[in-house]
Amino acid sequence: MMYKEPNENGRFGEFGGKFVPETLMLPLEEIERELEKAMADPTFRTEYMDSLQEYSGRPTSLTFVKNLTEKFNGAKIYLKREDLNHTGAHKINNAIGQVLLAKRMGKKKLIAETGAGQHGVAAATVAARFGMECIVFMGEEDIKRQELNVFRMKLLGAEVVPVFSGNRTLKDATNEAIRYWVQHCDDHFYMIGSVVGPHPYPKMVREFQRIIGDEAKQQFLEREGKLPEVVVACVGGGSNAIGTFYPFLDDEVALIGVEAAGKGTNTPYHAATITKGTKGVIHGSLTYLLQDEYGQILEPYSISAGLDYPGVGPEHAYLASIGRVQYESVTDEEALHAFQLLAREEGIIPAIESAHALAHTFKLVPHLPKDSAVLVCLSGRGDKDVQAIMNREKGGADIAAISND
Amino acid sequence: MQLSLTTKTMFIPFIMAGDPHPDITVELALALQEAGADILELGVPYSDPLADGPIIQRATSRALKHKMNLPKAIELVPVLRKKGVKIPIILFTYYNPVLQLGEEFFFTLVKENGVDGVLIPDLPFEESGPIRKLSAEAGVACISLVAPTSKQRIEKIASSAQGFLYCVSSLGVTGVRDTLPDELESFLMEVKQYSRVPVAVGFGISTSEQVSMLKNYSDGIIIGSALVQKMEQLGDRLLHEETKQEALNEFQRYAQMLTAPLGKRCTP
């Protein structure tokens, strides 16, 4: 492979790095060292692949969505079905990788942050499976938005700690998880859920999510005898997108990341970090983020709790800066429309996060030739969103709007 | 900032610029100087203070409500000087506000306004190269931190420390703690072996008993959350003209009580 980021300091070009309190430097160095050893150890690799297969049900399907392809009368649409994973989203890939690493390092307690609750559920799940304790930090606002996932985590035996600071969403949950980690870094393992945070997390999470792209590439080649022309994924922190894009970086394939435009990127209510953000440091990493002129981090907004994050993985910032990946954004309304369309036309209820990737794909395909194909990462299933969307359709309060207004 | 190693243990208080109101910051600083402070740590509010516990987080929120920010905090320093604060002033700020201001411009402002040192808690040694270079050019001390987890990192951090070396007493964020770890004494002794500058200890220190114990092993004691908590308790009394002086006196007495074991203090 030509692409070699990050360097030994955890920099993707100028992005990334380790901007953390001194207390965490040694724990990070330990993780870095152990990760390197683990990745070079065939036993670890086998354990990881076996767990993905036997416990999570991988490989996940590649589904050709015939009805929508016909409807839009353009490029073929294929979905990489991460929604079919155990626990319902791609998050489990990373959780399995990190819990195996934690086990190798002799840690028995996991810390996790969660937005939509998908990573929290994945962390709680692997904690149960591998006999570890798990404490999940979740913004109080997200707890309201994602009641079902909160209950799932508790059923799985995890402790869910509500976070009351800031906007009470993912950013604040991450702050609190990091503070807890600083206090307990001697015996806890911090399991970050996305390609964010200080080095080596963005690299580690990429390594545990690239299975999405590796599988999809092979499956697509088998089906079509070529690579797709375009690959699309939604981007909050960006782990499903990095996992999907990474194996295609050296190929002649257009890569598109889709951010949450919320109520519109011309309003203050969005989470379109690359589209609208500027360079800065958040959660230990130099990347693009939403901030004011004095470097105070702004509260993002999206209907989707999983995309409601003011930063983005540093590798995305880098890929945007070199023009390798194109970043677009879609609004709440467009995502909701795509959500319904996939449900009605194909019998698949996507996560509202993944519906952002679909919405952009549906805009794109009519303009592409019929012999071309677009691969979309369907990062998760929409069961968790059904309640919120039901309330919305009943004309009830706009659940997502409550968090910002 | 040149500090000489003396037998006297320094008192290094922390207050947040603009908390509870920008006008009162000057008077709180003066009260601390009266109480015998040797160096003032002036905090700059940041939306996401990762190294801080709930008390400093609340101080941050109050200061942000009054639109305090990095350039304003720097410009507060000449005001403090004009009103009689003579002790060295260290600016405590997270890295992102510095980045947004621009690292070079930040040091231009710092130098112009007579700030003696800067402390950036989320900028570890490995990432601090450019900042150290700029601080050296500006003749401003760049304060480094070592933590109980620093272990083999202590030597490299301590050997290039400027101003004073900030020892984080225990795992965790800023706050008030009833007990400090048993290993603290040996940790401080180890750090002192490598350090050419005074070694100060902070995080969690909130009683005169702790001060009494630590004065034998450190050249300085940093107290933040305990003072901010006291200020919170004084609340509105600090803001009203008729109760302000009395509240400031109480604040000063509290600082004196906490640091009494450091010996009789005199105003510089």
XYZ file of C-alpha atoms in Angstrom:
673
model
C 0.000 0.000 0.000
C 1.241 3.497 -0.873
C -0.755 5.263 1.806
C 1.266 5.236 5.048
C -0.373 7.593 7.527
C -0.055 8.111 10.445
C 3.639 8.649 11.201
C 5.288 7.436 14.427
C 4.012 10.520 16.285
C 0.460 9.717 15.350
C 0.229 12.493 12.763
C -1.841 12.198 9.608
C -0.062 15.000 7.753
C -0.339 17.793 10.303
C -3.440 16.314 11.964
C -3.727 13.968 14.947
C -1.091 13.857 17.691
C -1.463 13.506 21.451
C -2.802 16.621 23.177
C -3.583 15.182 26.589
C -2.644 15.836 30.212
C 0.741 14.367 31.157
C -0.964 11.723 33.342
C -2.245 9.980 30.208
C 1.010 9.934 28.242
C 2.330 6.725 29.741
C -0.994 4.852 29.417
C -1.110 5.942 25.759
C 2.452 4.759 25.187
C 1.525 1.409 26.726
C -1.502 1.010 24.466
C 0.595 1.938 21.455
C 3.253 -0.620 22.300
C 0.757 -3.392 23.101
C -1.291 -2.658 19.981
C 1.784 -2.987 17.808
C 2.710 -6.292 19.427
C -0.856 -7.580 19.159
C -1.192 -6.669 15.488
C 2.018 -8.544 14.736
C 0.830 -11.591 16.689
C -1.032 -14.165 14.532
C -2.811 -15.505 17.646
C -4.359 -12.101 18.312
C -5.348 -11.726 14.681
C -7.014 -15.155 14.735
C -8.826 -14.447 17.984
C -10.154 -11.192 16.542
C -11.289 -12.724 13.257
C -12.864 -15.724 15.018
C -14.799 -13.465 17.373
C -16.044 -11.354 14.480
C -17.250 -14.472 12.724
C -18.648 -16.579 15.531
C -19.924 -13.820 17.830
C -20.828 -10.940 15.528
C -21.867 -12.911 12.467
C -19.308 -11.599 9.989
C -18.846 -11.357 7.120
C -21.848 -9.060 6.777
C -23.782 -9.142 3.493
C -23.352 -6.946 0.502
C -26.905 -6.185 -0.654
C -27.820 -4.917 -4.117
C -30.827 -2.627 -3.675
C -32.674 -3.350 -6.887
C -35.882 -1.404 -6.304
C -34.137 1.852 -5.497
C -31.626 1.374 -8.304
C -34.555 1.053 -10.735
C -36.379 3.970 -9.163
C -33.425 6.345 -9.563
C -32.516 4.912 -12.968
C -28.787 5.525 -12.600
C -25.823 3.830 -10.950
C -26.344 0.529 -9.126
C -26.607 0.882 -5.366
C -24.971 -1.680 -3.100
C -25.172 -1.629 0.686
C -22.508 -3.015 2.992
C -24.769 -4.348 5.713
C -23.083 -3.411 9.001
C -26.622 -3.277 10.429
C -26.556 -7.072 10.401
C -23.800 -7.218 12.991
C -24.512 -8.427 16.486
C -25.795 -5.369 18.432
C -26.869 -3.748 15.189
C -24.005 -1.579 14.065
C -20.367 -1.514 12.979
C -19.345 -0.426 16.498
C -18.959 -4.042 17.602
C -15.979 -4.573 15.230
C -13.934 -2.064 17.181
C -15.283 -3.113 20.576
C -14.171 -6.700 19.958
C -10.710 -5.557 18.870
C -10.228 -3.278 21.846
C -11.580 -5.715 24.441
C -9.150 -8.347 23.181
C -6.341 -5.826 23.509
C -7.523 -4.847 27.014
C -7.555 -8.529 27.967
C -4.021 -8.938 26.632
C -2.947 -5.983 28.766
C -4.486 -7.579 31.849
C -7.170 -4.885 32.281
C -10.518 -5.930 33.743
C -12.456 -2.665 33.602
C -13.644 -0.799 30.552
C -14.559 2.860 30.192
C -16.607 3.993 27.194
C -18.352 7.131 26.000
C -21.430 6.962 23.839
C -23.649 9.254 21.790
C -26.428 7.290 20.127
C -25.686 4.459 22.510
C -24.433 2.072 19.813
C -20.838 2.137 21.017
C -22.022 1.962 24.631
C -24.050 -1.133 23.800
C -21.101 -2.651 21.928
C -18.786 -1.971 24.883
C -21.298 -3.365 27.392
C -21.745 -6.407 25.170
C -18.075 -7.297 24.898
C -17.604 -6.556 28.602
C -20.262 -9.174 29.366
C -18.772 -11.618 26.898
C -15.197 -11.240 28.120
C -15.983 -10.970 31.825
C -15.133 -7.325 32.410
C -16.713 -4.441 34.240
C -17.958 -1.603 32.077
C -18.781 2.014 32.848
C -20.394 4.063 30.074
C -20.578 7.861 30.062
C -23.553 9.261 28.200
C -24.887 12.806 27.919
C -28.151 13.303 29.741
C -29.740 14.614 26.546
C -28.708 11.498 24.624
C -30.049 9.361 27.467
C -33.438 10.924 26.766
C -33.093 10.493 23.013
C -31.916 6.887 23.213
C -33.846 5.362 26.075
C -33.848 1.927 24.491
C -30.068 1.738 24.216
C -29.660 2.922 27.821
C -31.805 0.030 28.950
C -29.891 -2.388 26.731
C -26.598 -1.343 28.348
C -28.053 -1.863 31.805
C -29.420 -5.276 30.803
C -25.907 -6.170 29.706
C -24.619 -5.314 33.152
C -22.925 -1.986 32.411
C -23.125 1.070 34.600
C -24.442 4.094 32.663
C -23.296 7.425 34.077
C -25.319 10.463 32.971
C -23.269 13.530 32.064
C -24.731 16.935 32.872
C -22.038 19.265 31.567
C -22.212 21.298 28.333
C -24.927 20.353 25.893
C -25.161 16.946 27.573
C -24.305 15.043 24.396
C -21.370 13.059 22.958
C -18.702 15.756 23.375
C -19.496 16.101 27.058
C -19.707 12.343 27.575
C -16.234 12.067 26.015
C -14.852 14.805 28.308
C -16.182 12.977 31.332
C -14.902 9.592 30.142
C -11.432 11.092 29.695
C -11.557 12.683 33.182
C -12.557 9.339 34.655
C -9.754 7.658 32.741
C -7.184 10.155 34.076
C -8.270 9.128 37.552
C -8.359 5.388 36.887
C -5.745 4.818 34.184
C -3.829 2.362 36.368
C -6.454 -0.381 36.076
C -9.004 0.729 33.461
C -8.903 0.499 29.682
C -10.530 3.368 27.805
C -12.400 2.012 24.819
C -12.964 4.937 22.446
C -15.778 4.317 19.983
C -14.588 6.279 16.985
C -11.461 7.265 15.052
C -11.020 10.245 17.368
C -8.948 10.967 20.467
C -5.176 10.974 20.958
C -2.784 8.671 19.112
C -2.924 5.653 18.902
C -6.748 5.631 19.061
C -7.506 6.927 15.543
C -5.114 4.350 14.088
C -6.272 1.542 16.375
C -9.961 2.082 15.666
C -9.185 2.205 11.930
C -7.377 -1.125 12.182
C -10.398 -2.672 13.910
C -12.899 -1.148 11.437
C -11.095 -1.744 8.153
C -12.763 -5.164 8.088
C -15.790 -3.310 6.625
C -13.868 -2.127 3.580
C -11.756 -5.269 3.248
C -14.848 -7.460 3.078
C -16.841 -5.052 0.905
C -14.020 -4.777 -1.617
C -13.731 -8.527 -2.001
C -17.504 -9.061 -2.104
C -17.912 -6.344 -4.685
C -15.159 -7.771 -6.885
C -16.846 -11.175 -6.732
C -20.223 -9.712 -7.701
C -19.245 -7.158 -10.312
C -15.757 -8.168 -11.351
C -14.516 -4.621 -10.725
C -14.429 -1.993 -8.006
C -17.317 0.400 -7.369
C -16.962 3.864 -8.897
C -18.040 5.590 -5.706
C -17.994 4.653 -2.012
C -20.178 6.619 0.424
C -20.325 6.613 4.245
C -21.658 8.919 6.953
C -19.182 10.806 9.149
C -19.632 11.836 12.760
C -16.320 10.919 14.378
C -15.959 8.840 11.243
C -15.169 5.249 12.196
C -17.488 3.468 9.779
C -16.285 5.793 7.030
C -12.578 5.233 7.727
C -13.201 1.493 8.004
C -14.964 1.497 4.640
C -12.633 3.917 2.812
C -9.248 2.742 4.063
C -8.845 -0.323 1.798
C -9.866 1.823 -1.214
C -7.474 4.725 -0.605
C -4.945 3.599 -3.212
C -7.634 2.674 -5.779
C -9.258 4.833 -8.412
C -12.487 5.047 -6.520
C -14.265 8.253 -5.511
C -14.771 8.388 -1.748
C -17.488 10.559 -0.216
C -18.020 11.222 3.481
C -21.410 12.620 4.458
C -21.741 14.905 7.457
C -24.863 16.003 9.293
C -26.144 19.368 8.077
C -28.873 19.323 10.750
C -31.203 22.235 10.068
C -28.796 23.516 7.390
C -25.117 24.458 7.233
C -26.187 28.104 6.895
C -27.743 27.882 10.389
C -25.928 27.309 13.726
C -27.704 23.937 13.992
C -25.478 21.414 12.258
C -22.585 19.028 12.851
C -20.812 19.528 9.510
C -17.320 19.700 10.954
C -15.235 19.414 7.791
C -17.644 21.460 5.672
C -17.811 24.337 8.165
C -15.147 23.790 10.826
C -11.636 25.127 11.380
C -8.407 23.556 12.661
C -8.114 22.997 16.371
C -7.633 20.503 19.164
C -10.465 18.444 20.595
C -10.233 15.353 22.768
C -6.491 15.053 22.307
C -6.276 15.427 18.562
C -5.582 18.202 16.063
C -8.377 18.136 13.534
C -11.223 20.243 12.161
C -13.822 21.315 14.677
C -16.698 23.678 15.254
C -15.424 26.517 17.413
C -15.680 30.246 17.927
C -12.905 32.796 17.295
C -11.569 32.321 20.860
C -11.226 28.561 20.516
C -14.290 27.666 22.563
C -15.841 24.525 21.148
C -19.362 25.049 19.820
C -22.291 22.773 20.465
C -23.128 20.794 17.349
C -26.604 19.761 16.325
C -28.001 16.835 14.395
C -31.167 14.764 14.581
C -28.748 11.857 14.782
C -27.098 11.377 18.167
C -24.300 9.418 16.473
C -23.296 12.340 14.240
C -23.828 15.046 16.863
C -20.118 15.704 17.493
C -18.179 18.973 17.023
C -14.941 17.280 15.922
C -14.026 14.620 13.390
C -11.333 11.955 13.237
C -7.933 13.496 12.348
C -7.518 11.116 9.418
C -10.673 12.547 7.844
C -9.273 16.044 8.337
C -6.141 14.888 6.522
C -8.003 13.095 3.721
C -10.103 16.233 3.226
C -7.011 18.464 3.197
C -5.301 16.413 0.473
C -8.551 16.092 -1.483
C -8.592 12.290 -1.419
C -12.048 12.150 0.143
C -14.836 14.547 -0.708
C -17.052 15.635 2.199
C -20.691 16.566 1.700
C -23.527 17.148 4.098
C -27.237 16.382 4.232
C -29.963 17.850 6.436
C -32.189 16.158 9.007
C -35.097 16.278 6.548
C -33.111 14.690 3.741
C -31.894 11.945 6.079
C -35.430 11.263 7.320
C -36.662 11.013 3.746
C -33.903 8.521 2.900
C -34.692 6.592 6.081
C -38.304 6.129 4.976
C -37.404 5.395 1.404
C -35.074 2.527 2.291
C -37.669 1.103 4.689
C -40.526 1.227 2.193
C -38.671 0.271 -0.978
C -36.211 -2.296 0.325
C -37.533 -3.479 3.684
C -34.457 -2.269 5.542
C -34.753 0.225 8.405
C -31.425 2.058 8.567
C -29.939 3.931 11.498
C -30.622 7.645 11.124
C -26.818 8.086 10.927
C -26.563 5.733 7.949
C -29.583 7.448 6.370
C -27.329 10.479 5.880
C -25.056 8.422 3.613
C -28.116 7.092 1.793
C -29.580 10.562 1.286
C -26.438 11.747 -0.472
C -26.285 8.547 -2.520
C -29.863 9.083 -3.711
C -28.921 12.579 -4.876
C -25.898 11.221 -6.662
C -26.984 8.061 -8.497
C -29.415 9.577 -11.040
C -26.459 11.510 -12.481
C -24.192 8.483 -12.821
C -24.171 5.992 -15.738
C -26.136 2.772 -15.341
C -23.055 0.606 -15.656
C -21.445 2.298 -12.671
C -22.002 1.418 -9.025
C -22.084 3.127 -5.671
C -21.191 1.250 -2.502
C -22.790 2.646 0.656
C -21.873 1.671 4.173
C -25.107 0.988 6.006
C -23.417 1.440 9.359
C -26.309 0.407 11.585
C -29.947 -0.511 11.877
C -32.681 1.903 12.823
C -34.483 0.114 15.658
C -32.997 2.580 18.131
C -34.463 5.510 16.166
C -37.965 4.164 15.698
C -39.342 5.661 18.911
C -38.017 9.153 18.140
C -39.308 9.030 14.585
C -42.681 7.725 15.767
C -43.008 10.676 18.147
C -42.074 13.031 15.353
C -44.636 11.560 12.979
C -47.319 11.752 15.642
C -46.604 15.482 15.640
C -44.990 15.271 19.044
C -42.035 17.327 20.113
C -39.024 17.198 17.843
C -36.868 15.086 20.109
C -33.619 16.213 18.575
C -34.565 19.860 18.700
C -35.085 19.754 22.460
C -31.376 19.345 22.964
C -30.526 22.641 21.362
C -33.465 24.956 21.895
C 10.896 34.010 35.034
C 13.813 33.334 37.348
C 13.016 31.673 40.622
C 15.748 30.753 43.018
C 15.684 27.674 45.164
C 15.162 28.856 48.707
C 14.272 27.089 51.892
C 10.926 28.848 51.891
C 8.122 26.860 50.294
C 6.146 28.993 47.841
C 2.384 29.476 47.907
C 0.988 29.375 44.362
C -2.754 30.076 44.251
C -4.974 29.633 41.195
C -7.961 31.777 40.318
C -9.977 31.879 37.127
C -9.918 35.164 35.218
C -13.425 36.588 35.178
C -14.806 34.417 37.967
C -17.184 35.336 39.512
C -16.855 38.621 37.620
C -13.944 40.212 35.707
C -13.961 43.247 38.053
C -13.366 41.141 41.148
C -10.437 39.139 39.722
C -8.087 42.044 40.510
C -9.203 42.242 44.130
C -9.000 38.478 44.630
C -5.444 38.544 43.279
C -4.523 41.353 45.670
C -6.059 39.457 48.600
C -3.954 36.410 47.695
C -0.825 38.535 47.458
C -1.639 39.939 50.906
C -2.062 36.358 52.118
C 1.510 35.668 51.065
C 1.186 34.264 47.566
C 4.526 33.989 45.768
C 3.223 33.332 42.249
C -0.294 33.763 40.854
C -1.744 31.225 38.462
C -4.391 32.954 36.374
C -6.788 30.548 34.682
C -8.289 31.176 31.252
C -11.753 29.693 30.813
C -12.131 27.011 28.142
C -15.303 25.230 27.083
C -13.846 21.735 27.518
C -11.376 21.714 30.430
C -10.259 18.054 30.363
C -7.846 18.299 33.285
C -10.324 19.979 35.611
C -12.840 18.643 38.071
C -16.312 20.042 38.834
C -15.181 23.060 40.898
C -12.951 24.578 38.205
C -15.511 23.579 35.572
C -18.083 25.714 37.379
C -15.578 28.590 37.589
C -15.092 28.204 33.835
C -18.821 28.443 33.173
C -19.144 31.584 35.287
C -16.192 33.241 33.574
C -17.462 32.301 30.109
C -20.811 33.900 30.921
C -18.919 37.147 31.383
C -17.312 36.638 27.952
C -13.843 36.113 29.393
C -11.408 34.763 26.798
C -7.689 34.369 26.199
C -6.831 37.878 24.885
C -8.961 39.482 27.612
C -7.256 37.410 30.304
C -3.833 38.462 29.008
C -4.928 42.101 28.990
C -6.019 41.711 32.593
C -2.380 41.270 33.624
C -1.335 44.950 33.167
C -4.486 45.896 35.098
C -3.390 43.609 37.945
C 0.056 45.221 37.851
C -1.377 48.716 37.900
C -3.484 47.850 40.934
C -0.453 46.574 42.819
C 0.018 42.863 42.047
C 3.799 42.447 42.085
C 4.264 38.655 42.198
C 4.940 36.707 38.983
C 1.810 35.774 37.032
C 1.456 32.476 35.189
C -1.284 32.075 32.626
C -3.028 28.690 32.806
C -4.712 27.988 29.459
C -5.699 24.977 27.398
C -4.054 24.639 24.006
C -6.965 25.252 21.648
C -7.516 28.925 22.586
C -3.753 29.465 22.025
C -3.983 27.839 18.595
C -6.909 30.016 17.580
C -5.159 33.175 18.709
C -2.073 32.001 16.828
C 0.945 30.729 18.730
C 3.253 33.585 17.697
C 0.673 36.281 18.354
C -0.082 34.660 21.713
C 3.533 35.106 22.800
C 3.619 38.634 21.422
C 0.630 39.490 23.620
C 2.041 37.586 26.591
C 5.312 39.479 26.368
C 3.722 42.876 25.758
C 1.455 42.475 28.750
C 4.102 41.302 31.181
C 2.939 37.719 31.717
C 5.773 35.784 33.402
C 4.913 32.266 32.400
C 2.421 30.015 30.632
C 1.112 26.593 31.576
C -0.779 24.516 29.016
C -2.101 21.372 30.713
C -3.023 19.508 27.521
C 0.297 20.095 25.778
C 2.610 17.245 26.791
C 6.374 17.356 26.277
C 6.285 15.633 22.870
C 3.873 18.180 21.406
C 5.390 21.248 23.048
C 8.448 21.858 20.842
C 7.159 24.906 18.920
C 5.654 26.460 22.070
C 8.907 26.041 24.019
C 10.853 27.687 21.243
C 8.468 30.651 21.134
C 8.383 30.980 24.921
C 12.179 30.977 25.057
C 12.308 33.701 22.395
C 9.770 35.730 24.346
C 11.646 35.200 27.604
C 8.549 33.667 29.191
C 8.660 30.484 31.271
C 6.820 27.500 29.838
C 5.773 25.454 32.875
C 5.879 21.661 32.464
C 3.914 19.063 34.383
C 4.922 15.650 35.675
C 2.402 13.120 36.964
C 2.589 9.987 39.105
C 2.421 8.017 35.834
C 5.352 9.904 34.266
C 7.957 7.391 35.577
C 10.713 7.151 32.937
C 9.425 10.393 31.407
C 10.359 12.412 34.509
C 14.005 12.848 33.577
C 13.455 14.300 30.107
C 10.636 16.580 31.291
C 12.459 17.765 34.411
C 15.752 18.412 32.677
C 14.204 20.969 30.334
C 11.780 22.516 32.838
C 11.542 26.300 33.060
C 10.236 28.492 35.886
C 9.086 25.735 38.183
C 8.091 22.130 37.649
C 4.465 21.311 38.376
C 3.986 17.910 40.031
C 0.508 16.479 39.749
C -0.094 14.974 43.198
C -2.288 12.075 42.210
C -4.168 10.427 39.344
C -7.153 12.465 38.337
C -8.332 15.971 37.622
C -8.186 19.130 39.738
C -10.343 19.179 42.850
C -10.296 18.967 46.615
C -9.190 15.644 48.089
C -9.316 14.439 51.680
C -6.291 12.238 51.247
C -3.254 12.320 49.025
C -1.455 9.170 47.909
C 1.128 7.585 50.210
C 3.640 7.507 47.367
C 3.534 11.288 46.940
C 6.575 11.910 49.107
C 8.812 9.511 47.190
C 7.437 10.829 43.885
C 8.382 14.397 44.866
C 11.830 13.301 46.022
C 12.410 11.534 42.709
C 11.334 14.584 40.704
C 13.597 16.840 42.761
C 16.573 14.666 41.861
C 16.190 15.557 38.195
C 14.936 19.125 38.407
C 17.082 22.229 38.194
C 14.096 24.468 38.936
C 11.825 24.567 42.006
C 9.396 21.673 42.261
C 5.814 22.606 43.137
C 2.959 20.259 43.875
C -0.713 20.683 43.053
C -4.067 18.912 42.412
C -6.317 18.126 45.352
C -4.523 20.138 48.043
C -7.201 21.602 50.268
C -6.213 21.482 53.943
C -3.496 23.061 56.076
C -2.548 19.545 57.253
C -1.724 18.601 53.673
C 0.237 21.829 53.277
C 2.103 21.062 56.479
C 3.037 17.592 55.260
C 4.034 18.696 51.747
C 6.148 21.699 52.656
C 9.007 19.405 53.593
C 9.140 17.775 50.183
C 8.315 20.574 47.755
C 9.416 24.074 46.886
C 5.902 25.240 46.165
C 2.298 24.348 46.846
C -0.390 25.055 44.268
C -3.919 25.542 45.552
C -6.795 26.073 43.120
C -10.061 24.252 43.683
C -10.113 24.871 47.457
C -9.835 28.635 46.882
C -12.405 28.629 44.087
C -14.749 26.656 46.329
C -14.316 29.226 49.085
C -15.100 31.953 46.597
C -18.242 30.079 45.533
C -19.334 29.967 49.163
C -18.847 33.709 49.455
C -21.034 34.006 46.380
C -22.902 37.272 45.931
C -21.200 38.842 48.920
C -18.173 39.333 46.663
C -20.264 41.168 44.109
C -22.126 43.679 46.265
C -20.331 46.862 47.190
C -21.448 46.831 50.828
C -20.344 43.245 51.547
C -17.392 42.993 49.182
C -14.579 44.087 51.480
C -15.700 41.780 54.248
C -15.951 38.860 51.803
C -12.475 39.616 50.412
C -11.095 39.691 53.951
C -12.669 36.320 54.629
C -11.192 34.964 51.404
C -7.753 36.252 52.402
C -8.021 34.774 55.906
C -8.995 31.426 54.401
C -5.918 31.489 52.145
C -3.763 32.406 55.155
C -5.269 29.624 57.228
C -4.614 27.025 54.497
C -1.014 28.128 54.089
C -0.251 28.884 57.749
C 2.220 25.966 57.948
C 4.403 27.755 55.375
C 5.387 30.271 58.067
C 4.729 33.920 58.690
C 3.956 35.592 55.446
C 4.820 39.115 54.524
C 3.627 41.164 51.621
C 6.329 41.370 48.934
